[in-house]
Amino acid sequence: MDAMTIAPLPTHTLNDGLELPAIGFGTWPLRGDDAVAAVRSALDVGYRLLDTAVNYENEAEVGRAVRESAVPRAEILVQTKVPGRFHARDLAIRSVEDSLRRMHLDVLDLVLVHWPNPSQGRYVEVVEALLTCRERGLVRSVGVSNYTERLLDEVIEATGFTPSVNQVELHPSFPQAELVARHESLGIRTQAWSPLARMESEGDGDDPLTRIAAAHRISPAQAVLAWHVARGIVPLPKSADPARQVANLAALEITLTPDEVAAITALGRPDGRLFDGDPETHEED
Ligand SMILES: NC(=O)c1ccc[n+]([C@@H]2O[C@H](COP(=O)([O-])OP(=O)(O)OC[C@H]3O[C@@H](n4cnc5c(N)ncnc54)[C@H](OP(=O)(O)O)[C@@H]3O)[C@@H](O)[C@H]2O)c1
């Protein structure tokens, strides 16, 4: 497929002016040649936002795919994350410099704090370090991941800075309605990790997702991604399969009715997380 003939993706304008594609490509747990092939294919079929992290150990491969792609670097947004063991001012700056070196890039489009690790108590300091990176021209946009409302409030209160995005666990079993509403009032764009809940649960044939998918002649995965898009949330589906990459991207063109959106949101459960990933207690090294 000719990468140059693909229509531009719709975008959201972030609170710092960055144009963020309405869907991105997740790269965990891709590694090695598989990662290069999957990211190159994702760019070929039209993805323009790539989500990686130091802890995915695939930054070099993501960088290689960007360099080898026919898509110009200026059309691609590369987003990475600073891990918990770098939660200190100097270490976080070094983490960004190391990411740039591993990816052979001059600038990162977005850098997020991967997890707040509240027990370390440095979730404000690491944001300040990323702001220093932005001042130095290493990073275009500074965001966070897995921050709760309480932690967002603390960051904003302490720094006067509002992160551009918060990337959180979000899928039909865990729709995060309150946090998403808070993001909207603060001007933070929500990104969804594990947007398909890793496709771990099977419908029973008569569940809302299966019914909505059948009504639109789409797959349940596409119905889930269209639900994210309808809510203004940027999903980051991972697929190593080029056909599923295309199908996931096509969800941007599907419009669900408000009732369908509400029916999928109603699938949420308080214990709907995929694993014990409560950001108030989870520690990411
Ligand atoms: N910030 C954080 O703390 C955090 C945590 C977790 C993940 N993330 C990010 O979020 C991204 C996505 O999360 P995730 O990888 O956990 O889960 P996901 O994107 O919800 O699901 C990925 C799984 O679904 C399968 N899949 C994808 N499209 C499909 C389709 N159309 N039909 C059927 N199966 C499909 C994939 O298999 P195939 O590859 O075989 O298609 C893969 O097994 C990650 O890659 C990473 O970038 C961030």
Short mmCIF file of N, CA, C and O in Angstrom, two decimals, residues 212 256-266:
data_model
loop_
_atom_site.label_atom_id
_atom_site.label_comp_id
_atom_site.label_asym_id
_atom_site.label_seq_id
_atom_site.Cartn_x
_atom_site.Cartn_y
_atom_site.Cartn_z
N ILE A 212 -24.44 -4.89 18.82
CA ILE A 212 -24.10 -3.61 18.17
C ILE A 212 -23.19 -3.88 16.96
O ILE A 212 -23.37 -3.30 15.88
N LEU A 256 -21.41 5.27 16.16
CA LEU A 256 -22.39 4.60 17.01
C LEU A 256 -23.44 5.61 17.45
O LEU A 256 -23.17 6.82 17.53
N THR A 257 -24.64 5.13 17.75
CA THR A 257 -25.67 6.02 18.27
C THR A 257 -25.38 6.29 19.76
O THR A 257 -24.68 5.50 20.42
N PRO A 258 -25.93 7.39 20.30
CA PRO A 258 -25.72 7.64 21.74
C PRO A 258 -26.18 6.46 22.60
O PRO A 258 -25.55 6.13 23.61
N ASP A 259 -27.28 5.79 22.20
CA ASP A 259 -27.74 4.62 22.97
C ASP A 259 -26.73 3.49 22.92
O ASP A 259 -26.52 2.77 23.91
N GLU A 260 -26.11 3.30 21.77
CA GLU A 260 -25.11 2.24 21.67
C GLU A 260 -23.89 2.56 22.53
O GLU A 260 -23.33 1.69 23.21
N VAL A 261 -23.48 3.83 22.50
CA VAL A 261 -22.34 4.24 23.35
C VAL A 261 -22.69 3.96 24.82
O VAL A 261 -21.89 3.39 25.56
N ALA A 262 -23.90 4.35 25.21
CA ALA A 262 -24.31 4.17 26.61
C ALA A 262 -24.38 2.68 26.97
O ALA A 262 -24.00 2.28 28.08
N ALA A 263 -24.83 1.85 26.03
CA ALA A 263 -24.95 0.41 26.31
C ALA A 263 -23.57 -0.21 26.53
O ALA A 263 -23.41 -1.10 27.39
N ILE A 264 -22.58 0.25 25.80
CA ILE A 264 -21.22 -0.30 25.99
C ILE A 264 -20.64 0.22 27.31
O ILE A 264 -20.04 -0.53 28.08
N THR A 265 -20.87 1.51 27.58
CA THR A 265 -20.37 2.06 28.85
C THR A 265 -20.98 1.32 30.04
O THR A 265 -20.31 1.10 31.07
N ALA A 266 -22.23 0.88 29.88
CA ALA A 266 -22.92 0.20 30.99
C ALA A 266 -22.33 -1.18 31.29
O ALA A 266 -22.69 -1.80 32.30
#
